[in-house]
Coordinates of C-alpha atoms in Angstrom, one line a residue:
Chain A
X30 CA 38.5 92.5 93.7
X31 CA 38.9 95.0 96.5
X32 CA 42.3 95.6 98.0
X33 CA 41.2 93.8 101.2
X34 CA 40.3 90.6 99.3
X35 CA 43.3 90.5 97.1
X36 CA 45.8 87.8 97.8
X37 CA 49.4 87.6 96.6
X38 CA 50.9 84.3 95.5
X39 CA 54.5 84.4 94.3
X40 CA 54.2 81.8 91.6
X41 CA 51.2 83.4 89.9
X42 CA 51.8 85.5 86.8
X43 CA 50.1 88.7 88.0
X44 CA 50.7 90.6 91.2
X45 CA 47.4 92.0 92.6
X46 CA 47.2 95.8 92.1
X47 CA 47.2 96.7 95.8
X48 CA 50.4 94.6 96.3
X49 CA 51.9 96.1 93.2
X50 CA 51.3 99.6 94.5
X51 CA 52.9 98.8 97.8
X52 CA 56.0 97.3 96.2
X53 CA 56.3 100.3 93.9
X54 CA 56.2 102.6 96.9
X55 CA 58.9 100.5 98.5
X56 CA 61.1 100.6 95.4
X57 CA 60.6 104.3 95.0
X58 CA 61.6 104.8 98.7
X59 CA 64.6 102.6 98.2
X60 CA 65.5 104.4 95.0
X61 CA 65.7 107.7 97.0
X62 CA 67.1 106.4 100.3
X63 CA 69.9 104.2 98.9
X64 CA 71.7 106.8 96.8
X65 CA 71.2 109.3 99.7
X66 CA 72.9 106.8 102.1
X67 CA 75.7 106.3 99.6
X68 CA 76.3 110.0 99.4
X69 CA 76.2 110.5 103.2
X70 CA 78.6 107.6 103.8
X71 CA 81.1 108.9 101.3
X72 CA 80.7 112.6 102.1
X73 CA 81.2 112.2 105.9
X74 CA 84.3 109.9 105.8
X75 CA 87.4 111.4 107.2
X76 CA 89.0 111.4 103.8
X77 CA 92.4 110.1 102.8
X78 CA 95.9 111.5 102.8
X79 CA 97.7 112.6 99.7
X80 CA 100.4 110.0 100.3
X81 CA 101.8 108.3 97.2
X82 CA 102.7 104.7 96.6
X83 CA 104.2 104.3 93.1
X84 CA 102.9 100.8 92.7
X85 CA 104.1 99.3 89.4
X86 CA 106.7 102.1 88.7
X87 CA 110.2 100.9 89.4
X88 CA 112.7 103.5 90.5
X89 CA 116.5 102.8 90.6
X90 CA 118.5 104.6 93.2
X91 CA 122.2 104.7 94.0
X92 CA 123.6 105.8 97.3
X93 CA 125.2 104.8 100.6
X94 CA 123.6 102.2 102.7
X95 CA 123.1 103.0 106.3
X96 CA 122.5 100.1 108.7
X97 CA 121.7 101.7 112.0
X98 CA 119.4 102.3 113.7
X99 CA 117.3 101.6 110.6
X100 CA 118.1 100.7 107.1
X101 CA 118.4 103.8 105.0
X102 CA 119.7 104.6 101.5
X103 CA 121.5 108.0 101.6
X104 CA 121.2 109.6 98.2
X105 CA 122.6 112.8 96.9
X106 CA 120.0 115.4 96.1
X107 CA 122.0 118.2 94.5
X108 CA 123.1 121.3 96.4
X109 CA 121.3 123.8 98.5
X110 CA 121.3 127.6 98.1
X111 CA 124.8 127.8 99.7
X112 CA 126.2 125.2 97.3
X113 CA 126.3 122.6 100.0
X114 CA 125.5 119.0 99.1
X115 CA 122.0 117.9 100.1
X116 CA 121.3 114.3 101.0
X117 CA 118.1 112.5 101.5
X118 CA 117.6 109.4 103.7
X119 CA 115.2 106.9 102.2
X120 CA 113.9 104.3 104.5
X121 CA 114.2 100.8 103.1
X122 CA 111.5 98.2 103.4
X123 CA 110.8 94.9 101.6
X124 CA 107.7 93.9 99.7
X125 CA 104.7 92.8 101.7
X126 CA 104.8 93.2 105.4
X127 CA 108.5 92.8 105.9
X128 CA 111.5 94.8 106.9
X129 CA 114.5 95.4 104.5
X130 CA 116.5 92.4 105.8
X131 CA 113.9 90.0 104.4
X132 CA 115.3 90.7 100.9
X133 CA 117.9 88.2 99.8
X134 CA 121.4 89.6 100.3
X135 CA 120.2 92.6 102.3
X136 CA 121.3 91.3 105.7
X137 CA 124.9 91.1 104.4
X138 CA 125.1 94.8 103.4
X139 CA 127.4 96.8 105.5
X140 CA 127.1 100.2 106.9
X141 CA 128.6 102.7 104.4
X142 CA 128.5 100.3 101.5
X143 CA 127.6 101.9 98.1
X144 CA 124.5 100.2 96.7
X145 CA 122.1 100.5 93.8
X146 CA 118.5 99.5 94.6
X147 CA 115.4 99.2 92.6
X148 CA 111.8 99.3 93.8
X149 CA 108.6 101.3 94.3
X150 CA 108.8 104.7 96.1
X151 CA 106.4 105.5 98.9
X152 CA 106.3 109.2 100.1
X153 CA 104.3 111.6 102.1
X154 CA 104.8 114.8 104.2
X155 CA 108.5 115.0 103.1
X156 CA 109.3 111.5 104.1
X157 CA 110.3 108.8 101.6
X158 CA 110.6 105.0 101.7
X159 CA 111.6 102.5 99.1
X160 CA 109.9 99.1 98.8
X161 CA 113.0 97.4 97.5
X162 CA 112.5 94.6 95.0
X163 CA 116.1 93.9 94.1
X164 CA 119.7 94.8 94.9
X165 CA 121.0 95.9 91.6
X166 CA 124.7 95.8 92.6
X167 CA 126.9 96.8 95.5
X168 CA 130.5 97.4 95.9
X169 CA 132.5 95.9 98.7
X170 CA 134.0 99.3 99.3
X171 CA 132.7 100.9 102.5
X172 CA 133.2 104.3 103.7
X173 CA 132.0 105.3 107.1
X174 CA 129.3 107.9 106.3
X175 CA 129.9 111.3 107.8
X176 CA 127.9 111.5 111.0
X177 CA 125.4 114.2 110.3
X178 CA 123.0 113.0 113.0
X179 CA 122.0 115.9 115.2
X180 CA 121.0 115.2 118.8
X181 CA 117.9 117.3 119.7
X182 CA 117.6 116.5 123.3
X183 CA 115.1 114.8 125.5
X184 CA 111.4 115.0 124.5
X185 CA 108.1 113.6 125.5
X186 CA 105.8 112.9 122.6
X187 CA 102.2 111.9 122.3
X188 CA 100.9 110.2 119.2
X189 CA 100.0 106.9 117.5
X190 CA 102.3 104.0 116.7
X191 CA 101.9 102.5 113.2
X192 CA 104.2 101.3 110.5
X193 CA 105.8 103.9 108.2
X194 CA 105.3 101.9 105.0
X195 CA 101.5 102.0 105.2
X196 CA 101.5 105.4 106.7
X197 CA 103.5 106.9 103.8
X198 CA 101.0 105.7 101.3
X199 CA 100.8 101.9 100.7
X200 CA 97.5 101.8 102.6
X201 CA 94.8 104.4 103.1
X202 CA 94.1 104.8 105.9
X203 CA 97.5 103.6 107.2
X204 CA 96.6 104.3 110.8
X205 CA 93.8 104.0 113.3
X206 CA 91.8 101.0 114.6
X207 CA 90.9 99.5 111.2
X208 CA 94.6 99.4 110.2
X209 CA 95.8 98.1 113.6
X210 CA 96.2 94.5 112.6
X211 CA 98.1 95.4 109.5
X212 CA 100.5 97.7 111.4
X213 CA 101.1 94.9 114.0
X214 CA 101.9 92.5 111.2
X215 CA 104.2 95.0 109.4
X216 CA 106.1 95.8 112.6
X217 CA 106.3 92.1 113.5
X218 CA 107.8 91.5 110.1
X219 CA 110.6 93.9 110.7
X220 CA 109.4 97.3 109.4
X221 CA 110.5 99.9 111.9
X222 CA 107.7 101.3 114.1
X223 CA 106.9 105.0 113.7
X224 CA 105.2 107.4 116.0
X225 CA 102.8 109.8 114.3
X226 CA 102.5 113.1 116.2
X227 CA 100.0 115.8 115.3
X228 CA 100.2 119.1 117.1
X229 CA 97.3 121.4 118.0
X230 CA 97.8 123.3 114.8
X231 CA 97.2 120.1 112.8
X232 CA 100.9 119.8 111.8
X233 CA 102.2 116.2 111.6
X234 CA 105.6 114.8 112.3
X235 CA 106.9 111.2 112.2
X236 CA 109.4 109.7 114.6
X237 CA 111.0 106.4 114.0
X238 CA 111.2 104.5 117.3
X239 CA 114.3 102.7 118.5
X240 CA 115.4 101.6 122.0
X241 CA 117.7 103.8 124.1
X242 CA 120.7 102.1 122.6
X243 CA 119.3 101.9 119.1
X244 CA 118.0 98.4 119.5
X245 CA 114.8 97.3 117.7
X246 CA 111.5 97.6 119.7
X247 CA 109.4 95.7 117.2
X248 CA 108.8 92.7 119.3
X249 CA 107.3 94.5 122.3
X250 CA 105.2 97.2 120.7
X251 CA 102.3 95.1 119.3
X252 CA 100.0 95.8 122.2
X253 CA 100.4 99.6 121.8
X254 CA 99.9 99.9 118.0
X255 CA 97.1 102.2 116.9
X256 CA 96.5 103.4 120.5
X257 CA 97.2 106.9 121.7
X258 CA 100.5 106.7 123.6
X259 CA 103.0 109.0 125.4
X260 CA 106.7 108.2 125.4
X261 CA 109.9 109.9 126.4
X262 CA 113.3 109.6 124.9
X263 CA 116.3 111.2 123.2
X264 CA 115.5 112.8 119.9
X265 CA 117.9 112.8 117.0
X266 CA 117.8 114.1 113.4
X267 CA 118.9 111.6 110.8
X268 CA 118.9 113.5 107.6
X269 CA 115.2 114.2 106.8
X270 CA 114.0 111.6 109.4
X271 CA 113.6 112.0 113.1
X272 CA 114.5 109.1 115.4
X273 CA 113.4 108.8 118.9
X274 CA 115.6 106.7 121.2
X275 CA 112.7 105.8 123.5
X276 CA 112.8 104.8 127.1
X277 CA 110.4 101.8 127.2
X278 CA 109.6 102.5 130.8
X279 CA 108.0 105.8 129.9
X280 CA 105.5 104.4 127.3
X281 CA 101.9 105.0 128.5
X282 CA 98.6 104.7 126.8
X283 CA 96.7 108.0 126.9
X284 CA 93.5 107.2 125.0
X285 CA 90.1 106.7 126.8
X286 CA 89.0 103.1 127.5
X287 CA 92.6 101.9 127.4
X288 CA 93.8 99.1 129.6
X289 CA 95.9 100.0 132.6
X290 CA 99.1 101.9 131.6
X291 CA 102.3 100.0 132.2
X292 CA 105.8 99.7 131.1
X293 CA 106.3 98.7 127.4
X294 CA 109.0 96.0 128.0
X295 CA 110.3 94.1 130.9
Chain B
X14 CA 56.4 74.0 96.1
X15 CA 59.1 71.4 96.6
X16 CA 58.5 68.2 94.7
X17 CA 61.6 68.8 92.6
X18 CA 64.9 70.4 93.6
X19 CA 65.6 72.8 90.8
X20 CA 68.6 74.9 91.4
X21 CA 66.2 77.8 91.2
X22 CA 62.5 77.4 90.6
X23 CA 62.1 80.4 88.4
X24 CA 58.9 82.4 88.2
X25 CA 58.2 85.7 86.5
X26 CA 58.3 87.4 90.0
X27 CA 61.6 85.9 90.9
X28 CA 63.1 87.2 87.6
X29 CA 61.7 90.7 88.2
X30 CA 62.9 90.6 91.8
X31 CA 66.4 89.6 90.8
X32 CA 66.6 92.2 88.0
X33 CA 65.6 94.9 90.4
X34 CA 67.9 93.8 93.1
X35 CA 70.9 93.5 90.8
X36 CA 70.1 96.9 89.4
X37 CA 70.2 98.4 92.9
X38 CA 73.4 96.5 93.7
X39 CA 75.1 97.7 90.5
X40 CA 73.7 101.2 90.9
X41 CA 75.0 101.5 94.5
X42 CA 78.5 100.2 93.7
X43 CA 78.8 102.5 90.7
X44 CA 77.5 105.5 92.6
X45 CA 79.7 104.8 95.6
X46 CA 82.7 104.5 93.4
X47 CA 81.9 107.7 91.4
X48 CA 81.3 109.6 94.7
X49 CA 84.5 108.3 96.2
X50 CA 86.6 109.3 93.3
X51 CA 84.9 112.7 93.0
X52 CA 85.0 113.6 96.7
X53 CA 88.1 111.6 97.9
X54 CA 90.2 110.9 94.8
X55 CA 93.1 109.8 97.0
X56 CA 91.4 106.6 98.0
X57 CA 93.1 103.3 97.0
X58 CA 91.3 100.7 94.9
X59 CA 91.4 98.2 97.7
X60 CA 89.9 100.5 100.2
X61 CA 87.2 101.5 97.7
X62 CA 86.2 97.9 97.2
X63 CA 86.3 97.1 100.9
X64 CA 84.1 100.1 101.8
X65 CA 81.7 99.8 98.8
X66 CA 81.0 96.1 99.4
X67 CA 81.0 96.4 103.2
X68 CA 78.5 99.3 103.4
X69 CA 76.3 97.7 100.7
X70 CA 76.2 94.3 102.5
X71 CA 75.4 96.0 105.8
X72 CA 72.7 98.0 104.2
X73 CA 71.2 95.0 102.5
X74 CA 71.2 93.1 105.8
X75 CA 69.1 95.9 107.3
X76 CA 66.6 95.5 104.4
X77 CA 66.5 91.8 104.8
X78 CA 65.9 92.0 108.5
X79 CA 63.2 94.6 108.0
X80 CA 61.2 92.8 105.4
X81 CA 59.8 90.2 107.8
X82 CA 58.3 92.6 110.4
X83 CA 57.2 95.0 107.5
X84 CA 55.1 92.2 106.1
X85 CA 53.7 91.4 109.5
X86 CA 52.7 95.0 109.9
X87 CA 51.6 95.6 106.3
X88 CA 51.0 92.4 104.4
X89 CA 50.9 94.2 101.0
X90 CA 54.7 94.1 101.2
X91 CA 54.6 90.2 100.9
X92 CA 56.1 90.3 97.4
X93 CA 59.3 91.5 99.0
X94 CA 59.4 88.4 101.2
X95 CA 58.8 86.0 98.3
X96 CA 62.4 85.9 97.0
X97 CA 64.2 87.2 100.1
X98 CA 66.7 84.3 99.9
X99 CA 68.2 85.7 96.7
X100 CA 68.6 89.0 98.5
X101 CA 70.4 87.1 101.3
X102 CA 72.7 85.1 99.1
X103 CA 73.7 88.3 97.2
X104 CA 74.3 90.1 100.5
X105 CA 76.5 87.2 101.6
X106 CA 78.6 87.4 98.3
X107 CA 79.2 91.1 98.9
X108 CA 80.1 90.4 102.5
X109 CA 82.5 87.7 101.4
X110 CA 84.1 90.0 98.9
X111 CA 84.6 92.6 101.7
X112 CA 86.0 89.9 104.0
X113 CA 88.4 88.5 101.4
X114 CA 89.8 91.9 100.5
X115 CA 90.2 92.7 104.2
X116 CA 92.0 89.5 104.9
X117 CA 94.4 90.0 102.0
X118 CA 94.9 93.7 102.7
X119 CA 95.5 93.5 106.4
X120 CA 96.8 90.0 107.0
X121 CA 98.4 88.5 103.9
X122 CA 102.0 88.9 102.8
X123 CA 103.3 88.9 106.3
X124 CA 105.1 86.6 108.7
X125 CA 102.0 84.7 109.8
X126 CA 99.2 82.8 108.1
X127 CA 96.4 85.3 107.3
X128 CA 93.9 83.5 109.5
X129 CA 96.4 83.2 112.4
X130 CA 97.1 86.9 111.9
X131 CA 93.3 87.7 112.0
X132 CA 92.9 86.3 115.5
X133 CA 96.5 86.8 116.8
X134 CA 97.5 90.3 115.7
X135 CA 95.2 92.0 118.2
X136 CA 94.5 90.0 121.3
X137 CA 92.8 92.7 123.3
X138 CA 89.6 90.6 123.8
X139 CA 89.2 91.9 127.2
X140 CA 88.8 95.5 126.2
X141 CA 85.7 97.0 124.5
X142 CA 87.4 99.9 122.9
X143 CA 90.4 97.9 121.6
X144 CA 88.4 94.7 120.8
X145 CA 89.5 92.8 117.7
X146 CA 86.6 93.9 115.6
X147 CA 87.7 91.9 112.5
X148 CA 87.2 88.6 114.4
X149 CA 83.5 89.6 114.9
X150 CA 83.2 90.2 111.1
X151 CA 84.7 86.8 110.5
X152 CA 82.3 84.9 112.7
X153 CA 79.3 86.9 111.3
X154 CA 80.5 85.9 107.8
X155 CA 80.6 82.2 108.9
X156 CA 76.9 82.5 110.0
X157 CA 76.0 84.2 106.8
X158 CA 77.8 81.5 104.8
X159 CA 75.9 78.7 106.6
X160 CA 72.6 80.5 105.9
X161 CA 73.4 81.2 102.2
X162 CA 74.7 77.6 101.7
X163 CA 71.5 76.1 103.3
X164 CA 69.1 78.6 101.7
X165 CA 67.8 76.1 99.1
X166 CA 64.6 74.1 99.8
X167 CA 66.7 70.9 99.6
X168 CA 68.3 71.8 103.0
X169 CA 65.0 73.0 104.4
X170 CA 63.5 69.6 103.7
X171 CA 66.5 67.6 104.8
X172 CA 67.4 69.6 107.9
X173 CA 63.6 69.7 108.8
X174 CA 61.9 73.1 109.1
X175 CA 62.5 73.6 112.9
X176 CA 66.2 73.0 112.5
X177 CA 66.4 75.1 109.4
X178 CA 64.5 77.9 111.0
X179 CA 66.7 77.8 114.1
X180 CA 69.8 77.9 112.0
X181 CA 68.5 80.9 110.0
X182 CA 67.6 82.7 113.2
X183 CA 71.4 83.0 113.5
X184 CA 71.1 86.0 111.3
X185 CA 70.2 88.0 114.4
X186 CA 73.5 86.9 116.0
X187 CA 75.3 87.8 112.8
X188 CA 73.6 91.2 112.8
X189 CA 74.6 92.0 116.4
X190 CA 78.2 91.0 115.6
X191 CA 78.2 93.2 112.5
X192 CA 76.9 96.2 114.4
X193 CA 79.8 95.8 116.9
X194 CA 82.1 95.1 113.9
X195 CA 81.2 98.5 112.5
X196 CA 81.1 100.4 115.9
X197 CA 84.4 99.0 117.2
X198 CA 86.1 99.2 113.8
X199 CA 85.7 102.0 111.2
X200 CA 83.5 104.2 113.4
X201 CA 86.4 104.5 115.8
X202 CA 88.5 106.0 113.0
X203 CA 85.9 108.3 111.6
X204 CA 85.1 111.6 113.3
X205 CA 81.7 112.5 111.8
X206 CA 78.7 111.8 114.0
X207 CA 76.7 111.3 110.8
X208 CA 78.2 107.8 110.3
X209 CA 77.6 106.9 113.9
X210 CA 74.1 108.3 113.6
X211 CA 73.4 106.3 110.4
X212 CA 74.5 103.1 112.1
X213 CA 72.3 103.9 115.1
X214 CA 69.4 104.7 112.8
X215 CA 69.7 101.4 111.1
X216 CA 69.8 99.5 114.3
X217 CA 66.8 101.4 115.8
X218 CA 64.8 100.8 112.5
X219 CA 65.4 97.0 112.7
X220 CA 64.7 96.8 116.4
X221 CA 61.7 99.2 116.1
X222 CA 60.0 97.2 113.3
X223 CA 60.5 93.9 115.2
X224 CA 59.0 95.4 118.4
X225 CA 56.0 96.8 116.5
X226 CA 55.5 93.5 114.7
X227 CA 55.8 91.5 117.9
X228 CA 53.2 93.9 119.6
X229 CA 50.8 93.4 116.7
X230 CA 51.3 89.6 116.8
X231 CA 50.7 89.6 120.6
X232 CA 47.5 91.5 120.1
X233 CA 46.4 89.1 117.5
X234 CA 47.2 86.1 119.6
X235 CA 45.4 87.6 122.6
X236 CA 42.3 87.7 120.4
X237 CA 42.8 84.1 119.3
X238 CA 42.6 82.6 122.7
X239 CA 39.7 80.6 124.0
X240 CA 36.6 82.7 124.8
X241 CA 33.7 82.3 127.1
X242 CA 31.5 79.5 125.8
X243 CA 27.9 80.3 125.0
X244 CA 25.1 78.5 126.9
X245 CA 24.6 75.0 125.5
X246 CA 21.8 72.4 125.7
X247 CA 22.7 69.2 127.7
X248 CA 22.6 67.2 124.4
X249 CA 25.1 69.5 122.8
X250 CA 27.4 69.3 125.9
X251 CA 27.7 65.5 125.4
X252 CA 28.8 65.8 121.7
X253 CA 31.2 68.6 122.4
X254 CA 33.3 66.8 125.0
X255 CA 36.9 67.9 124.4
X256 CA 35.8 70.7 122.1
X257 CA 36.5 74.4 122.9
X258 CA 34.4 77.3 121.8
X259 CA 36.3 79.1 119.0
X260 CA 34.1 81.9 117.6
X261 CA 31.0 82.7 115.7
X262 CA 30.7 81.6 112.1
X263 CA 30.2 85.2 110.9
X264 CA 33.6 86.2 112.3
X265 CA 35.4 84.3 109.5
X266 CA 35.3 85.8 106.0
X267 CA 34.6 83.3 103.2
X268 CA 37.8 81.5 102.0
X269 CA 39.7 83.0 104.9
X270 CA 40.7 81.8 108.3
X271 CA 40.7 82.8 111.9
X272 CA 43.7 82.2 114.1
X273 CA 43.0 80.2 117.2
X274 CA 45.3 79.4 120.1
X275 CA 43.6 76.7 122.1
X276 CA 45.3 74.8 124.8
X277 CA 48.6 75.8 123.3
X278 CA 47.7 74.6 119.8
X279 CA 48.2 77.1 117.0
X280 CA 45.2 76.5 114.7
X281 CA 43.9 78.0 111.5
X282 CA 40.1 77.7 111.2
X283 CA 39.0 78.1 107.5
X284 CA 35.6 78.8 106.1
X285 CA 35.0 77.8 102.5
X286 CA 32.2 76.5 100.4
X287 CA 29.8 76.4 103.3
X288 CA 32.2 74.3 105.4
X289 CA 34.7 74.8 108.2
X290 CA 38.0 72.9 108.6
X291 CA 40.9 73.4 111.0
X292 CA 44.6 72.7 110.4
X293 CA 47.8 73.6 112.2
X294 CA 48.6 77.2 111.6
X295 CA 52.3 76.8 110.6
X296 CA 53.2 76.0 107.0
X297 CA 55.6 73.1 106.6
X298 CA 57.8 75.2 104.3
X299 CA 59.0 78.1 106.5
X300 CA 56.5 78.2 109.3
X301 CA 54.4 80.8 107.4
X302 CA 51.0 81.7 109.1
X303 CA 48.4 79.7 107.2
X304 CA 45.7 81.6 109.1
X305 CA 46.7 84.6 107.0
X306 CA 46.3 82.6 103.8
X307 CA 43.4 82.1 101.6
X308 CA 41.5 79.1 100.1
X309 CA 42.2 79.2 96.4
X310 CA 41.1 76.5 94.0
X311 CA 40.0 74.5 97.0
X312 CA 43.4 74.7 98.7
X313 CA 44.6 76.6 101.7
X314 CA 47.4 78.8 100.3
X315 CA 50.2 80.1 102.5
X316 CA 50.7 83.9 102.2
X317 CA 54.5 83.6 102.3
X318 CA 55.5 81.3 99.4
X319 CA 52.1 80.0 98.1
X320 CA 52.5 76.4 99.5
X321 CA 49.0 74.7 99.4
X322 CA 47.1 72.2 101.5
X323 CA 43.7 70.6 101.2
X324 CA 41.5 71.8 104.2
X325 CA 39.9 68.4 104.8
X326 CA 43.1 66.5 105.3
X327 CA 46.0 69.0 105.6
X328 CA 47.8 67.4 102.7
X329 CA 49.4 69.2 99.8
X330 CA 47.8 68.2 96.5
X331 CA 49.8 65.6 94.6
X332 CA 52.6 65.4 93.6
X333 CA 53.5 67.6 96.5
X334 CA 54.1 65.9 99.9
X335 CA 53.8 68.5 102.6
X336 CA 51.3 67.7 105.4
X337 CA 50.0 69.5 108.5
X338 CA 48.0 68.4 111.5
X339 CA 44.2 68.5 111.3
X340 CA 41.5 69.1 114.0
X341 CA 37.9 68.2 114.5
X342 CA 35.4 71.1 114.1
X343 CA 31.7 71.3 115.0
X344 CA 29.1 74.0 114.4
X345 CA 26.1 74.4 116.7
X346 CA 23.8 77.1 115.6
X347 CA 26.1 80.0 114.8
X348 CA 28.9 78.9 117.2
X349 CA 32.0 77.1 116.1
X350 CA 33.8 74.6 118.4
X351 CA 37.2 73.1 117.8
X352 CA 38.8 70.1 119.5
X353 CA 42.4 71.2 120.0
X354 CA 43.7 67.7 120.1
X355 CA 45.7 67.4 116.8
X356 CA 45.4 64.4 114.5
X357 CA 48.6 63.2 112.8
X358 CA 49.7 65.3 109.9
X359 CA 47.6 64.6 106.8
X360 CA 44.7 62.9 108.6
X361 CA 41.4 63.3 106.8
X362 CA 38.7 64.9 109.0
X363 CA 35.2 65.7 107.8
X364 CA 34.6 69.4 107.6
X365 CA 31.8 70.9 109.7
X366 CA 28.9 72.0 107.6
X367 CA 27.5 75.5 108.1
X368 CA 23.7 75.1 108.3

């Protein structure tokens, strides 16, 4: 039978030779193209940060609870070269997409209270958060922590708003359009918003965002999450974290294709 | 053929088809995972699963959509079409895995129901750049689910072929939504033009093959229209009232057919055993082109899935029950004439004898 007169029927036992040759060519082509596509897709991704989420590894930390503007655990980290005590502020969040106060008993903790917490550490670029799973114990003693916050003056920053928990390593990527909905959900759940700023040299810094009087901005940021934004406010150093007391009226979108810029909150 | 509704009517080809397909699926997932861990070891397990299943499902959808026009352009690829529904169901399962992991990763464990979060976290439906691309993926997945769930011949029979076919044409809507899902989603995060280029290449491949196949089909149909009738004797004109000149007998190869489009009727005119019979061109199974089929063991055999009909009455041989319309045929000298008025499906009509 010549190739022109051959006829293929799926339920017959044998595939005619000319059909078999065509299918073989297709399979060979697919065998080359599909691995090549897999390689190109993987090779040309942006890659992922070296952020770490110690999922499954519980760490217990003792320190001083700081309530405002965001829940931190201030822990002693030894001494520096001058013999001065070094402290680290660890941002506190709850499991899932919730802020620290979602944990039972957390809302009752007072500023300056000594506490022992257990959970999974999340850290990246010198910033650390703790996904708290339980409050081990706390004393009723409180001591107003020494105010080491350093005002750094008024600044205008350009960056992307996301949530620090995912950004520090719970999710990869923890930023950008694909992560937008997750960041919206995390911020709506009480996790403080963070502004990720990358300078022209590729160096990155993170600024936790609060209102001008330290009030939470979570409820009015959802439309700006994952967009390029510009915002002005008073910058303050809180241990190893930077907090921007932002003026909502100065928040503007700066990315292309954005909707009309406008004030963040009424 | 569809006299019994087996969950899967296995044939040696289907088994081979599935083995090859699953080998490719497993091979891709394994290779993707190994490459990710080698080139980007910082990736999380969830992201790896989301990207591996998402890219593979999208790639398989391109292959699924390309098979149809490829077979129109080069019928030797027909074995790829034979078990395409298994390819479709597998693609849906991969897309479902991708969707479930995304829903859990981005929307679960929060202060809103995951489905409420899916549609309510990003409400920028009026902006192209900020459009909620995950909603597009969700609706595409619903279409793919409906197609996978109704892919069995039970649904084809009970929904009727036109309804079933219309439902399954929804794959083009799903594809359009998935292209946007990719372009408005992960492509906005990625910086490499390679990934945008690959998405564009896939889209142009699918569209290009469809345009080429449509062009070929249009050419074929242009040649199938009624042609100028040869001069006839008065006596012949009386017997040919209502008939239309179709072609010359020699134009039809033995046991093959010629496609005719006469007064809007899509007709397959078969030559076999010194006879000519005409039936409706579209197979009752999936509208396969019977005119591209062949007479085997006395039956017109559809090139797509091998459904069979007797040329004299358009009926599938017992115990099968499919039927197509039949038409009257006459031969005068070397010329063939067909009456484009169809008889009800399965009506016996005497074949025209070739003198």
